[in-house]
Coordinates of C-alpha atoms in Angstrom, one line a residue:
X80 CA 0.0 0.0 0.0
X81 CA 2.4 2.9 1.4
X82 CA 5.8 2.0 0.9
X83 CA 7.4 5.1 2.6
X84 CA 8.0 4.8 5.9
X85 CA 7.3 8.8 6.5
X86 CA 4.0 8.7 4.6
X87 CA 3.1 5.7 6.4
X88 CA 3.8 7.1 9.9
X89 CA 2.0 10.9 9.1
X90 CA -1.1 8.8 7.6
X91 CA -1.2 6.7 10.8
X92 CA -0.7 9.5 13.4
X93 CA -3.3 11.6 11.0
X94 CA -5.7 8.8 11.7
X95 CA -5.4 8.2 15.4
X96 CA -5.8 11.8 16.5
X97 CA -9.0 12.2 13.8
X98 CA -10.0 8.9 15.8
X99 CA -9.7 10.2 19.2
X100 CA -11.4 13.7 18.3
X101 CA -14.5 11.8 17.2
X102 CA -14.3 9.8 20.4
X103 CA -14.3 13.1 22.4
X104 CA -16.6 14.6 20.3
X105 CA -19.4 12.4 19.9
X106 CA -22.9 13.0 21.4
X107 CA -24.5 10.4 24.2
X108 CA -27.5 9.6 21.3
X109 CA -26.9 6.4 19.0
X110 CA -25.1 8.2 16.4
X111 CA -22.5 9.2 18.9
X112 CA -22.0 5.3 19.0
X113 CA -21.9 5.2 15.0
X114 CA -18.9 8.1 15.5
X115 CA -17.3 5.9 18.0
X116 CA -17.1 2.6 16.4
X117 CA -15.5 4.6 13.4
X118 CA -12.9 6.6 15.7
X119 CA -12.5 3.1 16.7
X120 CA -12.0 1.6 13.6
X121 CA -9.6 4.7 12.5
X122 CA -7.5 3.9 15.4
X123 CA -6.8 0.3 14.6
X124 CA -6.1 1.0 10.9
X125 CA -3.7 4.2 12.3
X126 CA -1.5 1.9 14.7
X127 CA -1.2 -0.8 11.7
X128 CA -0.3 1.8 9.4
X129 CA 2.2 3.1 11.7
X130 CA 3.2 -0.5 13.0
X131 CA 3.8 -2.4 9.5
X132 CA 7.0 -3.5 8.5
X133 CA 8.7 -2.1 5.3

């Protein structure tokens, strides 16, 4: 997918702070649960993107 490390490491730090501001951010109502199952999901995909070998 991304080859350079650098990319790789911006993308995945990009996606675990967007992941944490929808956490903090989301309402108590059921969409607030939709937003965290997505930071959640952004998160994941964030620490493998900064985690995979070259």
């Amino acid at each position: 997918m991304l080859k350079h490390t650098l990319r790789r490491r911006v993308l995945g730090s990009v996606l675990i702070v967007l992941g944490a501001l929808m956490m903090w951010l989301a309402p108590e109502v059921w969409i607030g649960l939709v937003m965290i199952l997505i930071a959640i999901a952004l998160e994941i995909l964030g620490i493998t993107l900064e985690r995979r070998a070259h």
